[in-house]
XYZ file of C-alpha atoms in Angstrom:
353
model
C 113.470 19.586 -4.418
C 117.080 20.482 -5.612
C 116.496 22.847 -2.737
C 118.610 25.693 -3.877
C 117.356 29.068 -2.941
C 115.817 31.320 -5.801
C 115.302 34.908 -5.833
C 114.145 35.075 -1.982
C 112.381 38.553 -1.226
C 109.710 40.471 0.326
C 107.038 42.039 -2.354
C 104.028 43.813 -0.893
C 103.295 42.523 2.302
C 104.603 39.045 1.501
C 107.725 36.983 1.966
C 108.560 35.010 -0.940
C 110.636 31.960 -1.423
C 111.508 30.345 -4.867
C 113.335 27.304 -4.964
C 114.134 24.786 -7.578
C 112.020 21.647 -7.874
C 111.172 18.534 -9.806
C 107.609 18.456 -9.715
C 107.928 15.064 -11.435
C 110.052 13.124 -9.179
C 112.599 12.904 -5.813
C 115.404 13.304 -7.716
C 117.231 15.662 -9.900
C 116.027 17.024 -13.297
C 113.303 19.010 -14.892
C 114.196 21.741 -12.958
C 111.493 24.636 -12.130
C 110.678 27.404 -9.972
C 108.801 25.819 -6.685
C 107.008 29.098 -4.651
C 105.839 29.465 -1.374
C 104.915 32.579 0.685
C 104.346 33.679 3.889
C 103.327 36.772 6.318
C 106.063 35.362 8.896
C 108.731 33.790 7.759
C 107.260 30.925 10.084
C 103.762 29.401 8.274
C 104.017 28.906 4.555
C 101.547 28.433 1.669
C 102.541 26.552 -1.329
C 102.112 28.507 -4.632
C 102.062 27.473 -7.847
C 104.959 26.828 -9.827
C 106.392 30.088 -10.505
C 108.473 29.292 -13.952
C 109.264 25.942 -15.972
C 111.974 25.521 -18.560
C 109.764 26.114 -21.807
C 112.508 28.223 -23.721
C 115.662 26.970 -25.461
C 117.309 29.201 -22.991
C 116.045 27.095 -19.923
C 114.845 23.872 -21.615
C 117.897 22.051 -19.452
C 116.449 24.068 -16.189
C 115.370 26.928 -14.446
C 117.961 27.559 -11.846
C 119.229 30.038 -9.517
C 118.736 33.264 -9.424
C 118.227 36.535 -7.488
C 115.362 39.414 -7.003
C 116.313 42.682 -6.730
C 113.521 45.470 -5.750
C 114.374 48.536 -7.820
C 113.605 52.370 -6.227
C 110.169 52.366 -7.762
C 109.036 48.895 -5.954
C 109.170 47.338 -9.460
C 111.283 43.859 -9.443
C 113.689 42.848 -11.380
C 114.591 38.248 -11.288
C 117.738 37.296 -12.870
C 118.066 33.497 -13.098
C 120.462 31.275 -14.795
C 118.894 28.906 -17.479
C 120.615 25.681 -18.839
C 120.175 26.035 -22.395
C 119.134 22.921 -25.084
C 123.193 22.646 -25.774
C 123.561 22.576 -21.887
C 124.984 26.067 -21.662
C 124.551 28.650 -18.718
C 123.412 31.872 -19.577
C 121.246 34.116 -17.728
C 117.913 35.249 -18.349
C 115.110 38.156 -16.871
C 111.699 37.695 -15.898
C 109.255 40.022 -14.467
C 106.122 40.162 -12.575
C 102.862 39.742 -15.067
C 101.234 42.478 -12.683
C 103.447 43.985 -10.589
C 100.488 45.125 -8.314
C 100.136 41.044 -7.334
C 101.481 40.819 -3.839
C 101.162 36.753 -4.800
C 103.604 37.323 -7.663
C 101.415 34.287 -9.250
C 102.534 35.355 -12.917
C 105.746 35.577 -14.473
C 107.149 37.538 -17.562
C 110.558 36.214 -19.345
C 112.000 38.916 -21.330
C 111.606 38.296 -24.731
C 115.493 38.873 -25.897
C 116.771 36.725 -22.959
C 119.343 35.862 -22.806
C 120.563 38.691 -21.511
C 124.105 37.183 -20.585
C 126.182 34.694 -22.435
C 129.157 33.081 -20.713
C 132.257 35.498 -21.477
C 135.508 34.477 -23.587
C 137.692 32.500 -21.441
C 134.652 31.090 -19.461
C 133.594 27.581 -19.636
C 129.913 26.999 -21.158
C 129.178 25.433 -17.837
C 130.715 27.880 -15.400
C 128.745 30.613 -15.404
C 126.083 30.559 -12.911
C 123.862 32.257 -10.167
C 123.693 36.083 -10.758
C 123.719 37.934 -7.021
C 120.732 40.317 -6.171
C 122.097 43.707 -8.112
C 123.725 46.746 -5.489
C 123.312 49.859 -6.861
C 126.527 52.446 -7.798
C 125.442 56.166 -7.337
C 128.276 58.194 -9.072
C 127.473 55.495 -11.712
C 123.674 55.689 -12.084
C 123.513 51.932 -12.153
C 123.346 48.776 -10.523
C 125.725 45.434 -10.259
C 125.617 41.930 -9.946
C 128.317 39.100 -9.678
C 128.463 35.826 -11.339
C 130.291 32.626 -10.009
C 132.839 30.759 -11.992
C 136.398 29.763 -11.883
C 139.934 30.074 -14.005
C 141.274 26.913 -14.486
C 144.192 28.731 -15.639
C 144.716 30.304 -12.409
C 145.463 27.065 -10.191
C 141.723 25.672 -9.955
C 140.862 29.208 -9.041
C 137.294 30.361 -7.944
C 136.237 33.880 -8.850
C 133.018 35.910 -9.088
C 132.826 38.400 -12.282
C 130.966 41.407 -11.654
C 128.387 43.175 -14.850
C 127.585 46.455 -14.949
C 123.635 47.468 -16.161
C 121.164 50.599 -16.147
C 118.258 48.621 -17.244
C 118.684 45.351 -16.669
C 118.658 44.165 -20.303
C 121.937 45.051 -21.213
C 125.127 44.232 -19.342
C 128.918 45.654 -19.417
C 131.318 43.195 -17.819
C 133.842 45.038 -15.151
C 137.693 44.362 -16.182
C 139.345 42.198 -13.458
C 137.138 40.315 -11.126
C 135.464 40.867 -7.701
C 137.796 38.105 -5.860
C 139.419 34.962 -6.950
C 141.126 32.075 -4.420
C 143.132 29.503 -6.043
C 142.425 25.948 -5.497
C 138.353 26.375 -4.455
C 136.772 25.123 -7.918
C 133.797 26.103 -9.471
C 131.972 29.402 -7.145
C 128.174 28.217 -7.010
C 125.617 30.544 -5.192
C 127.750 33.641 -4.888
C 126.196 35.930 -2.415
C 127.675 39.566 -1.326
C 125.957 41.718 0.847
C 127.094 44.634 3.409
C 126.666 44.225 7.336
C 127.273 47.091 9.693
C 130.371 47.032 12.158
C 128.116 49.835 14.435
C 124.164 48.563 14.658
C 122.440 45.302 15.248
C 120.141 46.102 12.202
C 120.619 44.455 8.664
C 122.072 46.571 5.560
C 120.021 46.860 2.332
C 122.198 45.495 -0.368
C 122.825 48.611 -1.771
C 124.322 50.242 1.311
C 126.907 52.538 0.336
C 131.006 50.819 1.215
C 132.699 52.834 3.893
C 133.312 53.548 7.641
C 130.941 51.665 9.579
C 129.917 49.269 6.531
C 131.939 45.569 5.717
C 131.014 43.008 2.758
C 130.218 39.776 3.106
C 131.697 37.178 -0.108
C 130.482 34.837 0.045
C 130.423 31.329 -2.007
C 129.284 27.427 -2.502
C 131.995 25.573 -3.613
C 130.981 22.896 -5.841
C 134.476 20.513 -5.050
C 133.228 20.112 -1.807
C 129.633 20.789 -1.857
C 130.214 23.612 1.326
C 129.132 27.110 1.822
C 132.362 29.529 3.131
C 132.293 33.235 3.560
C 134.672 35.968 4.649
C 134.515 39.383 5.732
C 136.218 42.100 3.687
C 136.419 45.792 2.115
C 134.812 46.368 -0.913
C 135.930 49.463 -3.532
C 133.721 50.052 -5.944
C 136.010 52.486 -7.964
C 138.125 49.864 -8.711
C 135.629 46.470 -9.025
C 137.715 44.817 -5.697
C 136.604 43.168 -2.708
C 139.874 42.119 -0.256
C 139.583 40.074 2.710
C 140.282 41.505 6.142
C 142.207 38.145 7.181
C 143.419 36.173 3.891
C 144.132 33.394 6.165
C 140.338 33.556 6.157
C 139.654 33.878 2.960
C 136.236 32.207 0.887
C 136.347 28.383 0.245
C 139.469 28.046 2.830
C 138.594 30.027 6.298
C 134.433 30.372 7.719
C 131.633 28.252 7.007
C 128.397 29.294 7.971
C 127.625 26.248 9.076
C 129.149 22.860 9.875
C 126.801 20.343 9.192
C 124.224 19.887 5.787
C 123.987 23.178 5.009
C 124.410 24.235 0.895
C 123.947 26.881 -1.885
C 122.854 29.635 0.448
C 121.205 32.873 0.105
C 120.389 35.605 2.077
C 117.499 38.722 1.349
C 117.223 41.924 2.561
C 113.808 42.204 5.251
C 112.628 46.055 5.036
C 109.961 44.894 7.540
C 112.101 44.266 10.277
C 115.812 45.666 9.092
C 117.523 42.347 9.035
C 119.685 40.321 6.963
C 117.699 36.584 6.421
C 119.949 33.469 5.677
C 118.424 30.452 3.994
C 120.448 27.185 3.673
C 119.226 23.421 1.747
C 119.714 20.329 3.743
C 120.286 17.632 0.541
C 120.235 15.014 3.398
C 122.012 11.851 2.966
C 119.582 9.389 1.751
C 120.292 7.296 -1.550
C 117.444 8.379 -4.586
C 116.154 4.867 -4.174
C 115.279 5.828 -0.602
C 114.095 9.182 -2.046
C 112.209 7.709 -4.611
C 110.376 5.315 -2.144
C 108.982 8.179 0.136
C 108.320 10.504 -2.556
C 110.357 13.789 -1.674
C 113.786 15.044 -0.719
C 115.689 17.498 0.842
C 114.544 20.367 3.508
C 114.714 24.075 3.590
C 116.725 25.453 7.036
C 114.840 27.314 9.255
C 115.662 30.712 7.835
C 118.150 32.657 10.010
C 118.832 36.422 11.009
C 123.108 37.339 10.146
C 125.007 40.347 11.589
C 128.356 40.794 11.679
C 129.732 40.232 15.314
C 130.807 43.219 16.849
C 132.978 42.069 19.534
C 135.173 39.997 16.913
C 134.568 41.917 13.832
C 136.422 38.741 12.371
C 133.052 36.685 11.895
C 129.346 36.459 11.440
C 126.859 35.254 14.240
C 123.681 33.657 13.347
C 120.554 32.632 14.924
C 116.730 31.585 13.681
C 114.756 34.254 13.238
C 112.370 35.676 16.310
C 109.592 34.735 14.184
C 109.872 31.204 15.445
C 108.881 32.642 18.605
C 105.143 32.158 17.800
C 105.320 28.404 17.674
C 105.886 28.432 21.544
C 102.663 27.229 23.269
C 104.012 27.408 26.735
C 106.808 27.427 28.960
C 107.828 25.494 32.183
C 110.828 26.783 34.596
C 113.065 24.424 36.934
C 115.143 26.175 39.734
C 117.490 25.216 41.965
C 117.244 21.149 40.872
C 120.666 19.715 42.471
C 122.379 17.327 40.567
C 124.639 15.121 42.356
C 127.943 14.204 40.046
C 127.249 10.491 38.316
C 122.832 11.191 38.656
C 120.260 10.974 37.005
C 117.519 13.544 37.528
C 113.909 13.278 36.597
C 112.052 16.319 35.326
C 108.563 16.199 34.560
C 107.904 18.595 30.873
C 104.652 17.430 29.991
C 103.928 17.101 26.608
C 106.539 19.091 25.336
C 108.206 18.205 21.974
C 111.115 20.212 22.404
C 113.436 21.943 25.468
C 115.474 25.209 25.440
């Protein structure tokens, strides 16, 4: 499994993760639509494949993309699709029967694609479309795209389209944010967090007081995920950093270990922002090849904003996880003399807290 997160959501009852996936082999190519659901975020059933590249707008791959759940509970999947000439553009799909809480069924539009990369932008740079926020004194919705500006020092940037209907797009003048030197922007994710509550934000939460914006981005130089925490105007299509000491792809990672092309959904159920990360591992494909699968989905993660700092995000698996807890054993007042070794019996346990 390429591993990188697809249009994760919640649809009737269900939690839904897509994720690409070679069904043919442990490494790279061929790249569909994996699915898996769940009721808890904690035991998962494996679906059938969701979508395959059988268009000359995804014959090179179905790759990332984002849900967004529109007012009516209809949803709306923007993915990217490598074309047969090996060009990004990026495509809609639909449920077959929106009443499926399995979401079994998929429905590619018919005139996809529905975005072609812009002038100026590379064939291959234009990738990943966010989950849309919606713009009331616009009646309509937005979504960002990473690429990058070569012209502009080896800058990364995310462009930002306009839509009413998802089918056709206006792009913004200007971008959402660009930082020289950070390459390519993979996986662009931007999403509000509240500076007041411990609860998650919808995506569409309106900017202003008591409401920040996450930017955040998977650099493809260095194969890292970096965020930073900012203002976002929508009058004027601009996110700015609160510290650009901080800023994305040179400040905050989300995580300091094997941890890429990251996405987070919003969880109506419990009010929560959930962060999922890929683990590509570090075996070589012939290792891969040999056991017959690779790479590993995080366990997926609740992300607020922390309020003492304000300056970064604080993370932590989701309570979910809870549930796999069988039983618990206390130890109290066990002195430990500097230089010992001390003994404790823990049963069978498999892991301590």
């Amino acid at each position: 499994m390429n591993g990188q997160h697809a249009g994760p959501t919640y649809y009737r009852g269900w939690y839904h993760l897509f994720y690409q996936y070679n069904p043919a082999s442990a490494v790279w190519g061929n790249i569909t639509w994996g699915h898996a659901v769940s009721l808890d975020l904690v035991h998962w059933f494996y679906l059938p494949l969701a979508m395959v590249p059988d268009n000359w707008y995804d014959a090179n791959g179905v790759w990332t993309g984002s849900a967004t759940i529109l007012p009516d509970g209809r949803l709306a999947m923007l993915y990217t699709g490598s074309t047969a000439e090996l060009v990004q553009v990026q495509n809609l799909a639909v449920p077959a029967d929106p009443d499926d809480p399995l979401l079994l069924k998929w429905v590619k539009y018919e005139s996809n694609p529905v975005l072609v990369p812009p002038p100026g932008i590379a064939p291959r740079d234009f990738r990943d479309p966010t989950t849309a926020w919606y713009v009331p004194s616009e009646s309509a919705w937005r979504i960002a795209i990473g690429s990058k500006n070569d012209s502009q020092r080896h800058a990364g940037i995310a462009l930002v389209y306009r839509t009413s209907d998802f089918l056709s797009y206006e792009l913004l003048p200007g971008v959402l944010h660009s930082v020289a030197g950070t390459g390519m922007w993979e996986c662009v994710d931007f999403y509000p967090v509240s500076t007041e509550s411990a609860t998650g934000l919808d995506t569409s939460a309106a900017a202003g007081p008591g409401v920040k914006h996450v930017l955040k981005a998977s650099l493809d130089d260095d194969r890292h995920d970096y965020y930073a925490i900012g203002t976002y105007e929508a009058a004027t299509n601009a996110w700015v950093p609160d510290d650009p000491e901080k800023d994305v792809g040179i400040g905050l990672r989300y995580d300091y270990g094997m941890f890429y092309a990251s996405k987070t959904f919003y969880d109506p159920v419990k009010q929560r922002r959930v962060l999922w990360g890929w683990i590509g591992e570090t075996d070589s494909e012939r290792t891969d090849l040999r056991k017959g699968w690779a790479s590993l989905q995080t366990l997926p993660r609740t992300v607020l904003l922390d309020h003492k700092t304000g300056s970064n995000l604080i993370q932590w698996p989701v309570d979910d996880v809870e549930t796999l807890r069988s039983g618990s054993q206390e130890f109290s007042n066990v002195s430990i003399p500097a230089g010992s070794v001390v003994p404790l019996d823990v049963g069978t346990a498999t892991q301590v807290a």
